[in-house]
PDB file of C-alpha atoms in Angstrom:
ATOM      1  CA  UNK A   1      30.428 -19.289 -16.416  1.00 55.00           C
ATOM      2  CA  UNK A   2      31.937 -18.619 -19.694  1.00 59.00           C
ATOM      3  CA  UNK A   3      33.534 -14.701 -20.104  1.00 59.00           C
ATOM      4  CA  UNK A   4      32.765 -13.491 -24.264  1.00 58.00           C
ATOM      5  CA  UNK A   5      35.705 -11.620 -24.678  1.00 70.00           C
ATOM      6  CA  UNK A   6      35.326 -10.178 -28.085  1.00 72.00           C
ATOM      7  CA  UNK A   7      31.616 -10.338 -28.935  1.00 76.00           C
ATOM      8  CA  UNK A   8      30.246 -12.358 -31.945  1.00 74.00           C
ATOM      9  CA  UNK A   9      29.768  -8.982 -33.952  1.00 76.00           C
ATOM     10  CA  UNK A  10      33.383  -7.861 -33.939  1.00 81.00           C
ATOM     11  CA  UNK A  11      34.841 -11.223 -34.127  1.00 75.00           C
ATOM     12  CA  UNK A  12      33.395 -11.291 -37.377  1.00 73.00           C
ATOM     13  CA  UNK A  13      35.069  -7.817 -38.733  1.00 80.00           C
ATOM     14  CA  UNK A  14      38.737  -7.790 -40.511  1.00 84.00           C
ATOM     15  CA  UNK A  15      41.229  -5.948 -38.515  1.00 90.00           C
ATOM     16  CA  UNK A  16      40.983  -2.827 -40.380  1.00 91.00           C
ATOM     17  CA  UNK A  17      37.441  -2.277 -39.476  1.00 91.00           C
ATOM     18  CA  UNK A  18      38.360  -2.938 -35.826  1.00 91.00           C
ATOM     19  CA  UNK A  19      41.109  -0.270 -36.085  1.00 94.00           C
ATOM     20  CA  UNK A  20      38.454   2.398 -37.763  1.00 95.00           C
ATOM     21  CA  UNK A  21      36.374   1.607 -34.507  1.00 95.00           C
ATOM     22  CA  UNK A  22      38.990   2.814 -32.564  1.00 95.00           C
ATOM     23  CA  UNK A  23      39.693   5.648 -33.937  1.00 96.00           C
ATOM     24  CA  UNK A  24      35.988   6.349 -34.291  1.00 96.00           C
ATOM     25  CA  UNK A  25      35.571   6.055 -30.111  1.00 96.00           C
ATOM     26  CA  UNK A  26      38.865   7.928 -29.716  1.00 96.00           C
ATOM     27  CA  UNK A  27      38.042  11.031 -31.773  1.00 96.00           C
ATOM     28  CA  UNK A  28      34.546  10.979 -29.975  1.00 96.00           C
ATOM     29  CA  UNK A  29      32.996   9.886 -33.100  1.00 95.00           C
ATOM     30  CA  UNK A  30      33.782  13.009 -35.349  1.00 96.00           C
ATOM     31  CA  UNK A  31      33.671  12.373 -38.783  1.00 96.00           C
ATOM     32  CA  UNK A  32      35.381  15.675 -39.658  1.00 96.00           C
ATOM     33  CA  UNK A  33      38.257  14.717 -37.193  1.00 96.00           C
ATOM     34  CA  UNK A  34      38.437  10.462 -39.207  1.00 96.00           C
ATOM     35  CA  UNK A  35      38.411  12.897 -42.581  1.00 96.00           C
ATOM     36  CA  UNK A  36      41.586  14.222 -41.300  1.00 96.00           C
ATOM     37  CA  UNK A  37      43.418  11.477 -39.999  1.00 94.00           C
ATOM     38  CA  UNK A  38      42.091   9.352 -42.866  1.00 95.00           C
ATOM     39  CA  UNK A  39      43.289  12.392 -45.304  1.00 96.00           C
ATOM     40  CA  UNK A  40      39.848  11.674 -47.146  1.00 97.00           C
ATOM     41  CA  UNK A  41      36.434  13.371 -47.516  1.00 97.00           C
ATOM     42  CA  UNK A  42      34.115  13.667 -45.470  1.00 96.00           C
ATOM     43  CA  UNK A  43      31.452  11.802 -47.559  1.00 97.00           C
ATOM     44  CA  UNK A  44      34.149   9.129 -47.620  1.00 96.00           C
ATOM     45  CA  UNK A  45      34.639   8.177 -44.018  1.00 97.00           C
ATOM     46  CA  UNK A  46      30.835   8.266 -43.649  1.00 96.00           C
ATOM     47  CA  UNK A  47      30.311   6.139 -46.651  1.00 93.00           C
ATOM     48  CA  UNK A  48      33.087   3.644 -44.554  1.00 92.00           C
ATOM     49  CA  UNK A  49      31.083   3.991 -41.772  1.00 95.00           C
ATOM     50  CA  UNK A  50      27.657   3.118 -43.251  1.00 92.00           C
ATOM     51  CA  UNK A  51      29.141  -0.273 -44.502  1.00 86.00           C
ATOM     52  CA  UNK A  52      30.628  -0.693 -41.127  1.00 90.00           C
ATOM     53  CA  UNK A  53      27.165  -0.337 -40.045  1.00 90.00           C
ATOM     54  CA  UNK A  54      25.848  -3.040 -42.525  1.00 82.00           C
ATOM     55  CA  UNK A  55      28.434  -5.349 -41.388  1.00 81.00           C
ATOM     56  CA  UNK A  56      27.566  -5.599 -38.061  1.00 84.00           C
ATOM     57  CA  UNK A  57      24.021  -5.485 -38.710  1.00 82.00           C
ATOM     58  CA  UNK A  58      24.715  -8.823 -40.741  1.00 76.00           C
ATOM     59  CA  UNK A  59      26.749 -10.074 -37.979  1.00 75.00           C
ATOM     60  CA  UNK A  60      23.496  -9.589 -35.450  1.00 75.00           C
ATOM     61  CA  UNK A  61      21.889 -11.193 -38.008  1.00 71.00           C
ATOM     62  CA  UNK A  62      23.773 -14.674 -38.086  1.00 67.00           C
ATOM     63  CA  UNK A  63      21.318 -17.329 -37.254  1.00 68.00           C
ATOM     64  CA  UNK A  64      21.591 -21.247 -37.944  1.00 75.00           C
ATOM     65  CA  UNK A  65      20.920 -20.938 -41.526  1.00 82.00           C
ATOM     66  CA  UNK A  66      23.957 -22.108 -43.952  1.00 83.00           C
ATOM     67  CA  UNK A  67      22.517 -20.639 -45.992  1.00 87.00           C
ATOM     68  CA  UNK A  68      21.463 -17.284 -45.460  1.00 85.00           C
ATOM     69  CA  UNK A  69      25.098 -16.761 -43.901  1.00 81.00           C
ATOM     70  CA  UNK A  70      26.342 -17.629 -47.317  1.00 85.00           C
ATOM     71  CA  UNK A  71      24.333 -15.319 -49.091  1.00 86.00           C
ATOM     72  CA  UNK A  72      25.522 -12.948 -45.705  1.00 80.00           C
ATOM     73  CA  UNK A  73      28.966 -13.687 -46.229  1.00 79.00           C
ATOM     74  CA  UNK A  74      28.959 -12.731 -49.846  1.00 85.00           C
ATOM     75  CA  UNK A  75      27.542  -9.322 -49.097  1.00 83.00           C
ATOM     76  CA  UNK A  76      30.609  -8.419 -46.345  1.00 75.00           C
ATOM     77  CA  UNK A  77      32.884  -9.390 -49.073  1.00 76.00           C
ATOM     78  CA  UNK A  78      31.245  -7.187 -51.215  1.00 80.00           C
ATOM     79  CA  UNK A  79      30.574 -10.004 -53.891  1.00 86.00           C
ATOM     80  CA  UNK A  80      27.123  -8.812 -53.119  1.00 88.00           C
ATOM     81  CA  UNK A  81      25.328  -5.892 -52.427  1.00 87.00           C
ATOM     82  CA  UNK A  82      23.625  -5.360 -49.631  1.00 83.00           C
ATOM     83  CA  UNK A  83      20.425  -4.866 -50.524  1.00 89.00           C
ATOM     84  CA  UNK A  84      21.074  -7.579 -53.483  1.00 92.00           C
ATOM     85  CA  UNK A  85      21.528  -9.568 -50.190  1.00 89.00           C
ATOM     86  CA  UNK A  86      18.566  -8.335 -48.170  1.00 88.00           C
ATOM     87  CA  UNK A  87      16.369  -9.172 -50.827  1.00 93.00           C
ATOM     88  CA  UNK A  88      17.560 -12.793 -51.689  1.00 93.00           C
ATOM     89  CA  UNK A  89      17.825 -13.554 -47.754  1.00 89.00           C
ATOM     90  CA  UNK A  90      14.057 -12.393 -47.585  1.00 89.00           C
ATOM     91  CA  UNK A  91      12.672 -14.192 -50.617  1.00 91.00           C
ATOM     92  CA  UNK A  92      14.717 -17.616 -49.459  1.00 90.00           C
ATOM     93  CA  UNK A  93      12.208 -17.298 -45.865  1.00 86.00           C
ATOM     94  CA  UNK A  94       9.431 -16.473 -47.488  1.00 89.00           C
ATOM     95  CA  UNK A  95       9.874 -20.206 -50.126  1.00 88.00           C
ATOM     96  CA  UNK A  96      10.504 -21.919 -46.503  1.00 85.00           C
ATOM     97  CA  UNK A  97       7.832 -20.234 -44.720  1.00 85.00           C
ATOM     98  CA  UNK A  98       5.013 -21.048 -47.803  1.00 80.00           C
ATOM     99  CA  UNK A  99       6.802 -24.678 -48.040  1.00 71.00           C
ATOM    100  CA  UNK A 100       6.236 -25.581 -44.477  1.00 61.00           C
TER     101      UNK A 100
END
């Protein structure tokens, strides 16, 4: 039996978002009270955490597709929007699907 430690998801994320985790869980998931520690706005730490969000949506998302990680990939280094992303990911399936 094999123990996952640290689950794909996370394993994924740079240590920064890890750490904003944290302090997200510790500070029972106030944004007003990640404003503060953060010294930052409000619509600052919740645009952080929306792209958190996206990240580990993407990380779900990971399937055996070099491709589609790629595009994936691009889009949690922010070469690439998401929905840039999203778009190109969904297009790619579609060619496959009509070319099978």
């Amino acid at each position: 039996m094999t123990i996952e430690l640290v689950p794909e998801w996370m394993a994924g994320l740079e240590e920064e978002d890890v750490t904003f985790i944290k302090r997200f869980v510790l500070s029972s998931g106030s944004l007003k009270d990640m404003a503060r520690q953060y010294e930052v706005t409000y619509p600052t730490v919740r645009l952080r955490l929306d792209r958190l969000i996206q990240k580990i949506q993407m990380e779900e998302e990971k399937g055996p597709e070099p491709y589609v990680d790629f595009i994936k990939k691009l889009a949690l280094n922010d070469k690439l929007d998401f929905e840039t992303a999203k778009l190109i990911i969904n297009e790619y399936r579609k060619e496959r699907q009509d070319g099978a």
